[in-house]
Short mmCIF file of C-alpha atoms in Angstrom, two decimals:
data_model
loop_
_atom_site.label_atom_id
_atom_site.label_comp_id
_atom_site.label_asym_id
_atom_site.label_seq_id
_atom_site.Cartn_x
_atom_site.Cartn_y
_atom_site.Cartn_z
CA UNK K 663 11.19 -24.85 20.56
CA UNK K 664 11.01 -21.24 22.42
CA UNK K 665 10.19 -17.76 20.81
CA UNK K 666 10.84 -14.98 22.91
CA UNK K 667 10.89 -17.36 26.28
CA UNK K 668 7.63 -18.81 25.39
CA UNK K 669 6.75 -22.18 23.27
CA UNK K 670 6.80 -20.92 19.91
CA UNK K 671 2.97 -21.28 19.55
CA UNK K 672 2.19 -18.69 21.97
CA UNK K 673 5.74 -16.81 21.14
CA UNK K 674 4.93 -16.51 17.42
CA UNK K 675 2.27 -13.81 17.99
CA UNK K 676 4.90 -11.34 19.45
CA UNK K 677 6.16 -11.15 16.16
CA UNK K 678 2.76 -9.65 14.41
CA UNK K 679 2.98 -6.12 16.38
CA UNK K 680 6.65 -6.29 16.04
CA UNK K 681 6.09 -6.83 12.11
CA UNK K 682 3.04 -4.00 12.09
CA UNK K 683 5.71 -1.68 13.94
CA UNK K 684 7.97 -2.09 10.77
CA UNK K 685 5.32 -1.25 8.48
CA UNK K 686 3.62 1.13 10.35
CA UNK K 687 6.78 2.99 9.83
CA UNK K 688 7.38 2.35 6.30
CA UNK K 689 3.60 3.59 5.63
CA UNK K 690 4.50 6.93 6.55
CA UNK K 691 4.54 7.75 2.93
CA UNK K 692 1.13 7.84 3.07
CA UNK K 693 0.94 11.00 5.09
CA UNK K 694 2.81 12.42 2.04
CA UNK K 695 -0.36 14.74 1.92
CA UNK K 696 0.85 16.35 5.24
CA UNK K 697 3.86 17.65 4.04
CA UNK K 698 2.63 19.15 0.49
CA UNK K 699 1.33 22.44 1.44
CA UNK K 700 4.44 23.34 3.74
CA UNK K 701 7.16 21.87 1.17
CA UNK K 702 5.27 24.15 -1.98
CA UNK K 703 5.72 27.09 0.21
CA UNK K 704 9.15 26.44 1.65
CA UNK K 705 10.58 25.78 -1.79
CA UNK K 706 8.31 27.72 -3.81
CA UNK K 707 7.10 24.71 -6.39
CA UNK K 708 3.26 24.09 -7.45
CA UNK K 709 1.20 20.86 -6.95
CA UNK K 710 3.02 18.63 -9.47
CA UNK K 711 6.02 19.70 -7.86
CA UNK K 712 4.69 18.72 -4.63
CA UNK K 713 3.74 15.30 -5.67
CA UNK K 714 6.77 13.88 -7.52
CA UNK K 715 8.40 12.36 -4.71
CA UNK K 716 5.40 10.70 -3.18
CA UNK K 717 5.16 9.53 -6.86
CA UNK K 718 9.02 8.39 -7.06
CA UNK K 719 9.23 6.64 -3.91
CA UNK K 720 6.08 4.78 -4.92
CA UNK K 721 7.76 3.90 -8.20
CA UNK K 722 11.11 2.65 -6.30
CA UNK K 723 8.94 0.77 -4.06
CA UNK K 724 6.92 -1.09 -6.83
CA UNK K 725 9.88 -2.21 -8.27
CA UNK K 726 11.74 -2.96 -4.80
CA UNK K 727 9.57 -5.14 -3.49
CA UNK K 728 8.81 -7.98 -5.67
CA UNK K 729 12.71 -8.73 -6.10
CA UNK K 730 13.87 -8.56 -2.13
CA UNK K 731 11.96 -11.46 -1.97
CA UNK K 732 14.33 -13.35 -3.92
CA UNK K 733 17.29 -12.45 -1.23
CA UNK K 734 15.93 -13.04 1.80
CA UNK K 735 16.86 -16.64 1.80
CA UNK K 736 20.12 -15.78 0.70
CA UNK K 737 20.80 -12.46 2.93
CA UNK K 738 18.83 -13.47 6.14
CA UNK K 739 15.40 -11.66 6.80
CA UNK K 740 17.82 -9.61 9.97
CA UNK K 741 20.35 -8.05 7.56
CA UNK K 742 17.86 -7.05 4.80
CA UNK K 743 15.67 -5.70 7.41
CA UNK K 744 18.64 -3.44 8.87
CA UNK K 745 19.68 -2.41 5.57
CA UNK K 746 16.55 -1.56 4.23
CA UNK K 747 15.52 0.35 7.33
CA UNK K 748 19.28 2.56 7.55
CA UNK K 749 18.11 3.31 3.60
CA UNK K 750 14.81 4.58 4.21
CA UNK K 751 16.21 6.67 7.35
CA UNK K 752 18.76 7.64 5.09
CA UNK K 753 16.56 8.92 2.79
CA UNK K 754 13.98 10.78 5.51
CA UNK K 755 17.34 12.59 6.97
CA UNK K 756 18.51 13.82 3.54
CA UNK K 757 15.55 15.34 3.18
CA UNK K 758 15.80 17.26 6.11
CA UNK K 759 18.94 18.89 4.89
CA UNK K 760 18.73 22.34 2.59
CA UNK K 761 18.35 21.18 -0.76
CA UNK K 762 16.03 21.95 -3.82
CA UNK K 763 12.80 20.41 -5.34
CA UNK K 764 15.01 18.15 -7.28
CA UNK K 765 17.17 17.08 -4.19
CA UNK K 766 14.30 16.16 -2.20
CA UNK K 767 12.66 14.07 -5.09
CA UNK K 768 16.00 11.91 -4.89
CA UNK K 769 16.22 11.97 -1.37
CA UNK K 770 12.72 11.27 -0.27
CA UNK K 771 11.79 9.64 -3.72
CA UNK K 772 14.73 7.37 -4.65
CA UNK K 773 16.62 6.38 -1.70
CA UNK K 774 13.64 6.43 0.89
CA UNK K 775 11.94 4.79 -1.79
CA UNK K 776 14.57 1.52 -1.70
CA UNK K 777 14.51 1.73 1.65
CA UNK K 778 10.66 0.83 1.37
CA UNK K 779 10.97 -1.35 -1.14
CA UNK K 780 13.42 -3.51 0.82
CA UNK K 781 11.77 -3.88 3.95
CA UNK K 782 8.22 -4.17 3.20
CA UNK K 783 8.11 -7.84 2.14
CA UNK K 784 10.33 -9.09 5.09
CA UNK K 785 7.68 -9.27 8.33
CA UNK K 786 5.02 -10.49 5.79
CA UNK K 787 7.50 -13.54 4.86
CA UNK K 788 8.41 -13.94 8.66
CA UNK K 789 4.86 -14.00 9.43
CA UNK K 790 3.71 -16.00 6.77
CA UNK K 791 6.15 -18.79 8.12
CA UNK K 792 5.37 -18.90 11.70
CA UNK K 793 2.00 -19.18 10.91
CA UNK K 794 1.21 -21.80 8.34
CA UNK K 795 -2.06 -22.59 9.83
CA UNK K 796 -3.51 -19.00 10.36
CA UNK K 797 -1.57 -17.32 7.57
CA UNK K 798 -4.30 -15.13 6.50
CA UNK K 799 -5.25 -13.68 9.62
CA UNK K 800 -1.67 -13.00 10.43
CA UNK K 801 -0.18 -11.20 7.64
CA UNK K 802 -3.39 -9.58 7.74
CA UNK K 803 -2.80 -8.46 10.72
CA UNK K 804 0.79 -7.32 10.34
CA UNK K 805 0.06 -5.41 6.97
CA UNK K 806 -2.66 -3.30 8.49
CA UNK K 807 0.25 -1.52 10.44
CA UNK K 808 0.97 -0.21 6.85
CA UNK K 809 -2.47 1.37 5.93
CA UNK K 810 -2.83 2.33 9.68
CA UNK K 811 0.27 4.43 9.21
CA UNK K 812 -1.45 7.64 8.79
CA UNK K 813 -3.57 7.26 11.94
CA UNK K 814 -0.51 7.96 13.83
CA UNK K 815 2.44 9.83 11.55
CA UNK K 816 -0.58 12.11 10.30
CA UNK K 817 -1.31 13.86 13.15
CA UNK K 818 2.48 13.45 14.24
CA UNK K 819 4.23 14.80 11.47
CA UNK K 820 1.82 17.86 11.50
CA UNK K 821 2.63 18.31 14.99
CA UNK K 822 6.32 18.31 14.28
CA UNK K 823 6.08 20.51 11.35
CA UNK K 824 4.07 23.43 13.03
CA UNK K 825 6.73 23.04 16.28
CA UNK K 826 10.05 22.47 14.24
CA UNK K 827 9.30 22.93 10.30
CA UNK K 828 9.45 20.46 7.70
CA UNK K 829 13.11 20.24 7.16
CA UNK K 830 13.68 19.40 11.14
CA UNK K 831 10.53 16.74 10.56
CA UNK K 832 12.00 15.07 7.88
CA UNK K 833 15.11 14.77 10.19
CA UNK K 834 13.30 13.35 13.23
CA UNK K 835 11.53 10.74 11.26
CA UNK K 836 14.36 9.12 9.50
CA UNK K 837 16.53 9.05 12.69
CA UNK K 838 13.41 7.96 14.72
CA UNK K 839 12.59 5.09 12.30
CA UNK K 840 16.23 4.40 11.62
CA UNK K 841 16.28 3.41 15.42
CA UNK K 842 12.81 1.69 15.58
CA UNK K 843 13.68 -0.63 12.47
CA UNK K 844 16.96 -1.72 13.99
CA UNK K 845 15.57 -2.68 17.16
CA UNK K 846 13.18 -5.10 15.82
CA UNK K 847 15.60 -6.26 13.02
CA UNK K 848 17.42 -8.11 16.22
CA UNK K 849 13.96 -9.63 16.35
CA UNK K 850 12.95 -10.74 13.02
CA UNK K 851 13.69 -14.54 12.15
CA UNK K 852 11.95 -17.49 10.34
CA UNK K 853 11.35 -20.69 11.84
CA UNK K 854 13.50 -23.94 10.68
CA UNK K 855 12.55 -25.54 7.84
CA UNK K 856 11.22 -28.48 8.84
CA UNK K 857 8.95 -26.43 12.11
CA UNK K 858 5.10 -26.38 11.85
CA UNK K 859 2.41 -25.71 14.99
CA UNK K 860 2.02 -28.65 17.45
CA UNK K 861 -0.89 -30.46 16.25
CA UNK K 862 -1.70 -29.08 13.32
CA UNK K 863 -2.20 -31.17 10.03
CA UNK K 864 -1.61 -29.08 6.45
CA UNK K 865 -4.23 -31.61 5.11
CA UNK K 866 -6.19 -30.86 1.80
CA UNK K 867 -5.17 -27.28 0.51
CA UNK K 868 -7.72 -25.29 -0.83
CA UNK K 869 -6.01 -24.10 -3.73
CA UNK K 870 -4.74 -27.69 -4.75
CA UNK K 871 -6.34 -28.32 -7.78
CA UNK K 872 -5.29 -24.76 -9.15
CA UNK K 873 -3.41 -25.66 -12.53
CA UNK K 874 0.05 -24.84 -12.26
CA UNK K 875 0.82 -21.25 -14.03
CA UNK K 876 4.17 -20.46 -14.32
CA UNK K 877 5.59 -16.61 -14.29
CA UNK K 878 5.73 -17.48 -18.54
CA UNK K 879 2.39 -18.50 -18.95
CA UNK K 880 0.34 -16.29 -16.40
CA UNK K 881 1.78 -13.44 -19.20
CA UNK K 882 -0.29 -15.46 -21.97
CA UNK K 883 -3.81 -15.65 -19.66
CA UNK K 884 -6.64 -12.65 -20.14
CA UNK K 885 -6.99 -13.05 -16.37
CA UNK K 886 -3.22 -11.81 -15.86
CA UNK K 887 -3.63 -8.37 -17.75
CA UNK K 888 -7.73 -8.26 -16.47
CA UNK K 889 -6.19 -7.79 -12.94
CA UNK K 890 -3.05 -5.58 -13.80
CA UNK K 891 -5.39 -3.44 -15.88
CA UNK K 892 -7.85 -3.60 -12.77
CA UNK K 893 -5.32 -3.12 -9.95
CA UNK K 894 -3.94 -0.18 -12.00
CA UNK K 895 -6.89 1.54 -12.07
CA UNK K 896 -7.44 1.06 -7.97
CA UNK K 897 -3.96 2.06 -6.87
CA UNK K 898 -4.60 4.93 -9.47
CA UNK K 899 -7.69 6.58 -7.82
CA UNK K 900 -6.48 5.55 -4.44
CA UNK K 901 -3.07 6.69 -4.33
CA UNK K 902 -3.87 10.23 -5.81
CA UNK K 903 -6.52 10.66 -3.71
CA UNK K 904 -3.74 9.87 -0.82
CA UNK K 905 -1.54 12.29 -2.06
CA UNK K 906 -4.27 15.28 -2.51
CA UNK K 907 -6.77 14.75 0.50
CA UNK K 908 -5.25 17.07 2.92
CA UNK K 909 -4.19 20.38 0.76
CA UNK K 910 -7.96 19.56 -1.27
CA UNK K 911 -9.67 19.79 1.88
CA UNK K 912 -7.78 22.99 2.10
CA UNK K 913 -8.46 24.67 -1.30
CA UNK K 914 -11.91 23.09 -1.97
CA UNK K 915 -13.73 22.05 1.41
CA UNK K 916 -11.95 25.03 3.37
CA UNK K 917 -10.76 23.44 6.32
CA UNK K 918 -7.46 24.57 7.92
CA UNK K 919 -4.64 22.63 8.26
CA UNK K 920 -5.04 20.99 11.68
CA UNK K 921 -8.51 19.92 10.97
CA UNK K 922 -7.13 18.14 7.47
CA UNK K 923 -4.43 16.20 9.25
CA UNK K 924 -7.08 14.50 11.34
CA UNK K 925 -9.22 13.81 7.92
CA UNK K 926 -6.08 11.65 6.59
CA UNK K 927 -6.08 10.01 10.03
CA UNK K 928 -9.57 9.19 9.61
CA UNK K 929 -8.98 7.69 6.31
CA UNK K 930 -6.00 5.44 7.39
CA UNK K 931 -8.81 3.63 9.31
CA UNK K 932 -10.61 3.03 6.30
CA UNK K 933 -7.64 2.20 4.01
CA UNK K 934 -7.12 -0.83 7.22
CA UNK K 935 -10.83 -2.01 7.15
CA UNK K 936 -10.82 -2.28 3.24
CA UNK K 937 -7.74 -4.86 3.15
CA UNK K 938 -10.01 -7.14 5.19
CA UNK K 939 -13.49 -6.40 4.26
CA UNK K 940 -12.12 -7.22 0.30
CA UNK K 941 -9.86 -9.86 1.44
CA UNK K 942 -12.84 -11.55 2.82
CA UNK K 943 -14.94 -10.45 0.10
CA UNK K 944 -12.28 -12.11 -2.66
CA UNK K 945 -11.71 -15.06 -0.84
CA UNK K 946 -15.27 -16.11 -0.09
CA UNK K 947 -16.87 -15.33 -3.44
CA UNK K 948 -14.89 -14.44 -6.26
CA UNK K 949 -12.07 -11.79 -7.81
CA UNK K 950 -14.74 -10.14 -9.99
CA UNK K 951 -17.07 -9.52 -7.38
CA UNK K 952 -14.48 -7.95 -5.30
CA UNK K 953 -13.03 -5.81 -8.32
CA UNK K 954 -16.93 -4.84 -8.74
CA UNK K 955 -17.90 -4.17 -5.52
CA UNK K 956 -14.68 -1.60 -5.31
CA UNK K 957 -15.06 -0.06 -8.69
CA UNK K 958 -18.43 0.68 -7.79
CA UNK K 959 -17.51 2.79 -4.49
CA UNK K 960 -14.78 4.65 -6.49
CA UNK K 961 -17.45 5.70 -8.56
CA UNK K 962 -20.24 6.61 -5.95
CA UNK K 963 -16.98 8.96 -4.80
CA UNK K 964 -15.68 10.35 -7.84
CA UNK K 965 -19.11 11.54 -8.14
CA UNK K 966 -19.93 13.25 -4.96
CA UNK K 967 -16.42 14.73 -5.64
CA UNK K 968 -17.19 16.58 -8.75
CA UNK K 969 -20.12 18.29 -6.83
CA UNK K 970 -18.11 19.08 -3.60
CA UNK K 971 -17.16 22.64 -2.91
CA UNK K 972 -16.85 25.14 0.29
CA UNK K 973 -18.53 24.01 3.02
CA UNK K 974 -19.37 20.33 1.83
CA UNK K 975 -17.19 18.71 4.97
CA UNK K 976 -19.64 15.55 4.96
CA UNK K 977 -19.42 14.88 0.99
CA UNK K 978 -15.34 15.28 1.61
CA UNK K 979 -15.32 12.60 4.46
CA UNK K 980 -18.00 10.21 3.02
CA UNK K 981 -15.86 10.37 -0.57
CA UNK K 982 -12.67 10.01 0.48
CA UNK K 983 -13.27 7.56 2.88
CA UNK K 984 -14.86 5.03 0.19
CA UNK K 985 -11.49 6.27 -1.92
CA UNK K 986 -9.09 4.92 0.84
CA UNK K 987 -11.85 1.72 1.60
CA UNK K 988 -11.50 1.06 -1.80
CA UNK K 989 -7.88 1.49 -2.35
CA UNK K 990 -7.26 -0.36 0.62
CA UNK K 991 -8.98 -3.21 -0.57
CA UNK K 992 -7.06 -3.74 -3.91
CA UNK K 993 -4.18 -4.52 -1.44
CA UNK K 994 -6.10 -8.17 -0.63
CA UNK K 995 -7.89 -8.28 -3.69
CA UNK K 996 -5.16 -8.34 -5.54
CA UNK K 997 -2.83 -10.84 -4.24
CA UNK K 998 -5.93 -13.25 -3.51
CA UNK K 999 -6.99 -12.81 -6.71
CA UNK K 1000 -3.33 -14.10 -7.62
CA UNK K 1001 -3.38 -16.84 -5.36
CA UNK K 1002 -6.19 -17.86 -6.79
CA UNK K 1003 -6.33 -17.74 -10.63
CA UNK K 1004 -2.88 -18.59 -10.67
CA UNK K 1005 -0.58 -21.10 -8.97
CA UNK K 1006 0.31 -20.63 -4.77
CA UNK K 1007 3.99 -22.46 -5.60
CA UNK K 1008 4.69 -19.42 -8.04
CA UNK K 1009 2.72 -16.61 -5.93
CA UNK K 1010 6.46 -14.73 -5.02
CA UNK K 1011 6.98 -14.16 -8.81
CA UNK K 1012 3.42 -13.95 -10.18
CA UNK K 1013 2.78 -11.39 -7.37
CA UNK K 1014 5.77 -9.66 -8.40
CA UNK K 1015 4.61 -9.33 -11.75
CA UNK K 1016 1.09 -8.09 -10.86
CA UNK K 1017 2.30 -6.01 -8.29
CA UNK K 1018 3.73 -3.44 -10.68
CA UNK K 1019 0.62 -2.26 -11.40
CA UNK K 1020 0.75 -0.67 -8.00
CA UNK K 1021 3.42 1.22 -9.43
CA UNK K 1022 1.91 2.14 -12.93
CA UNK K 1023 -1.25 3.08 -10.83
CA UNK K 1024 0.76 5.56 -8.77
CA UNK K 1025 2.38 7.06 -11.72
CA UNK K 1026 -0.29 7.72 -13.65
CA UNK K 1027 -2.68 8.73 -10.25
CA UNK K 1028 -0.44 11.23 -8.71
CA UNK K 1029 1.25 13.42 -11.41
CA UNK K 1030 -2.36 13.98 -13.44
CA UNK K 1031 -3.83 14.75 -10.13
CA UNK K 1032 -0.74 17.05 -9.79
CA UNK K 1033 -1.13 18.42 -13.46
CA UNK K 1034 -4.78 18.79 -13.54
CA UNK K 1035 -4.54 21.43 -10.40
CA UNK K 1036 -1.66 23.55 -12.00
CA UNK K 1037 -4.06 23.94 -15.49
CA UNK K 1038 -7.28 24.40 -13.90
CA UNK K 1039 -6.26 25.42 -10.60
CA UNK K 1040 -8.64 23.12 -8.56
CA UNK K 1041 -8.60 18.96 -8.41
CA UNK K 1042 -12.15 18.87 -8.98
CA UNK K 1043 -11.46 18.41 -12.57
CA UNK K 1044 -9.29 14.91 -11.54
CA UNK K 1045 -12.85 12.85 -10.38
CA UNK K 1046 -14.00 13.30 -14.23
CA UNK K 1047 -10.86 10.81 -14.91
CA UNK K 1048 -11.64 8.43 -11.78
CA UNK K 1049 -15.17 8.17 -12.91
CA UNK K 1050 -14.33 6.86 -16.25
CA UNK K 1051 -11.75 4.53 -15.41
CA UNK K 1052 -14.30 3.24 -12.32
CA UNK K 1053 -16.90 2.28 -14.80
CA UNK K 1054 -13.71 0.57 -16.97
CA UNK K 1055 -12.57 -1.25 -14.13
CA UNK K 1056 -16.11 -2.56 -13.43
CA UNK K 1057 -16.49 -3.86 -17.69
CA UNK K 1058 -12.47 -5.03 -17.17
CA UNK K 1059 -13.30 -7.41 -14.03
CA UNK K 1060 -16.72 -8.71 -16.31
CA UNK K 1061 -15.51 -9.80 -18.95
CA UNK K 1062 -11.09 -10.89 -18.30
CA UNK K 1063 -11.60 -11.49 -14.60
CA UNK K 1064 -14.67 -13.54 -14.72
CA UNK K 1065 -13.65 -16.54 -17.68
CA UNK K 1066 -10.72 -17.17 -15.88
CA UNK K 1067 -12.22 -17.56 -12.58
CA UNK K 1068 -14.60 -19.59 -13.48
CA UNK K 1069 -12.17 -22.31 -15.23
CA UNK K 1070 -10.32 -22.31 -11.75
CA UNK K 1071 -13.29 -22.38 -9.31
CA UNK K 1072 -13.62 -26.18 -8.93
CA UNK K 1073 -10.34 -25.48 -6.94
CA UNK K 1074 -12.44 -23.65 -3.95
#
C-alpha cells in the first residue's frame, strides 16, 4: 500500500506536519491576548468585555469536540475536516465585518468556536490510526502544532493589526485558514481497517489488565471527579493566564505592545514542552505525581505574580512561562490519566466526559480574570484565586487521584 507515492510506512509521517498545520491553525485562539487591547479600544468595552469571546469559543469548543468524534466514521474524516475548517473561517471573517461587542462574541465565540470544535479531533484520529505502533509520539507530535500556535499567529496577527487593523486581521485569518484547511482536507484519510505497519506485532498491551469502565460507571469512581476537579483547576489558571498575558504585561510589567506579542510567543514554546514533559511524566510514574508536580509550578507562579509590578520583566517571563508549562501539561496529563484509570476501548467517550472540564476551567478562568480587573483595576488581585485552587489541586490529586491509581497499577 502507497501514501503519498511512498510505502505507507515511510508515507504515514507526511501526514503529522500536515495534521500540526491544521491545528496550528485552529490554536490561533490562543493569541486571543493579541487582539484584547486593540478590540477594547476599537469598540470601547473593558476587560470582561474583551475576554468573552476567547471564553465562548472555548466553551463551543469543549463541547464540540468530544461529540465529532462520534461522526467521523460516519461523515469521512475529509468532509468533517472541510466543514469544520469553512466554519471556523466563517467565523474569523465575520468578525472582520463592523459589528458590536455582542456580534463579535457570536462571530468569533460561537461559530469560530464550532469550527474548532469540529476539526480538532480529526488529524489526532488520522494519526492515531496510521500509527498504531508509535501512537504516542505521533499525536504528540501533531498536537504540539496546537500549543505552538502562538509562536507564529502571535507575532503575525500583531503584525497585521498595526499594518491593517483588527477588523482587516480578523478578515485575513479566516480566509487564510479557510484556504489552508481545505488544502489538507484533500489530504486527510485513515488507513483500511484491517492495515497495520509491516512487521509489527500489537503483542501484550500495556493497559490490558485495566478493568473495563464504562462511560456509566467511570461517573460512580472518586478518580473520575478527582481528575475533572483537577483538570478544571489547570485549564482554569492556564487559560486565563492565556487570555491576560499580553495586555498584563502592558498595565503591570510596562512593556509596549510589540515587546508583549513576542512574550506570548515565548510562552507557546512552553505550553508545547509541557504536553510532553507531563505526558512523559504521567505515563512513566503516575497521574498524581503529574497533577502534583503541575499544581506545584502554578503555585511557585501565582506567587511571584502577586509581587510583580513595573519593571519586574524577569518575574513576568519566569511566571508565566511555568503558567503555560503547566497548562500545557494538563493537555497529556489528562487524557493519560484517562487512559489509564479507566478503560482504552471506552477512551472516545470517557475522554469526552473529562474533557469538559477544559471547558468549565475556561469559564470560570477567563471571565473572573476579566471581572477582577474591571473592580480593582489591575489582575494582580486574580493570582490570590490561582494560589488557592493550586494548593486544592495538589490535596485533590492526594487523596481521589491516588486510591484509584493504585487499584489499577498492576496494569503498568
Amino acid at each position: 500500500m502507497q501514501l503519498f507515492g511512498l510505502p505507507a510506512e515511510k508515507g504515514r509521517w507526511l501526514l503529522i506536519p500536515l495534521g500540526a498545520t491544521v491545528l496550528l491553525c485552529l490554536g490561533t485562539v490562543y493569541s486571543w491576548s493579541i487582539f484584547r487591547k486593540p478590540l477594547e479600544k476599537l469598540l470601547s468595552i473593558n476587560a470582561t468585555e474583551s475576554l468573552l469571546p476567547f471564553t465562548v469559543l472555548l466553551m463551543m469548543f469543549a463541547v464540540l469536540m468530544p461529540i465529532t468524534g462520534f461522526y467521523i466514521k460516519r461523515f469521512g474524516t475529509r468532509m468533517i475536516t472541510a466543514v469544520g475548517g469553512v466554519i471556523m473561517g466563517l467565523g474569523y471573517i465575520l468578525s472582520g465585518l463592523n459589528g458590536n461587542f455582542q456580534v463579535l462574541t457570536f462571530t468569533y465565540g460561537v461559530i469560530a468556536g464550532v469550527g474548532v470544535g469540529i476539526v480538532y479531533g480529526v488529524p489526532l484520529a488520522v494519526i492515531a490510526k496510521w500509527f498504531p505502533d508509535k501512537k504516542g509520539i505521533a499525536v504528540g507530535l501533531t498536537v504540539i502544532g496546537f500549543g505552538l500556535s502562538p509562536l507564529i499567529t502571535a507575532p503575525l496577527a500583531k503584525s497585521l493589526i498595526d499594518n491593517f487593523g483588527v477588523r482587516q486581521t480578523f478578515l485575513i485569518l479566516g480566509i487564510s485558514f479557510t484556504a489552508i484547511i481545505l488544502a489538507i482536507a484533500t489530504l486527510l484519510k485513515t488507513p483500511p481497517e484491517d492495515w497495520q505497519p509491516a512487521g509489527w506485532n500489537p503483542g501484550f498491551s500495556a493497559h490490558s489488565n485495566t478493568p473495563s469502565t464504562t462511560s456509566e460507571t467511570m461517573l460512580q469512581t472518586p478518580a473520575f471527579y478527582g481528575l475533572w476537579l483537577c483538570y478544571t483547576i489547570g485549564t482554569f489558571s492556564g487559560l486565563a493566564a492565556i487570555g491576560i498575558s499580553s495586555p498584563l504585561a502592558q498595565e503591570i510589567i510596562k512593556l509596549d505592545a510589540t515587546a508583549a506579542a513576542s512574550t506570548v510567543s515565548l510562552f507557546a514554546v512552553f505550553n508545547a514542552l509541557g504536553r510532553l514533559f507531563f505526558g512523559w511524566l504521567t505515563d512513566r510514574f503516575s497521574p498524581k505525581l503529574g497533577a502534583i508536580v503541575s499544581f506545584t509550578l502554578v503555585l511557585i507562579a501565582s506567587l511571584m505574580m502577586v509581587k510583580a509590578g513595573q519593571g519586574a520583566v524577569a518575574t513576568y517571563l519566569v511566571a508565566f512561562s511555568l503558567f503555560y508549562f503547566s497548562f500545557g501539561g494538563w493537555l497529556a496529563i489528562a487524557p493519560t490519566t484517562t487512559l489509564i484509570l479507566f478503560s482504552p476501548a471506552d477512551y472516545a467517550k470517557n475522554y469526552g466526559l473529562v474533557f469538559t472540564a477544559y471547558g468549565a476551567g475556561a469559564l470560570g478562568g477567563t471571565l473572573l480574570a476579566g471581572r477582577i480587573r474591571d473592580i480593582f483595576g489591575s489582575y494582580t488581585v486574580f493570582f490570590y484565586p490561582t494560589t488557592a485552587l493550586a494548593i486544592l489541586g495538589i490535596v485533590l490529586a492526594v487523596f481521589m487521584l491516588k486510591r484509584s491509581f493504585s487499584s489499577v497499577s498492576v496494569s503498568q
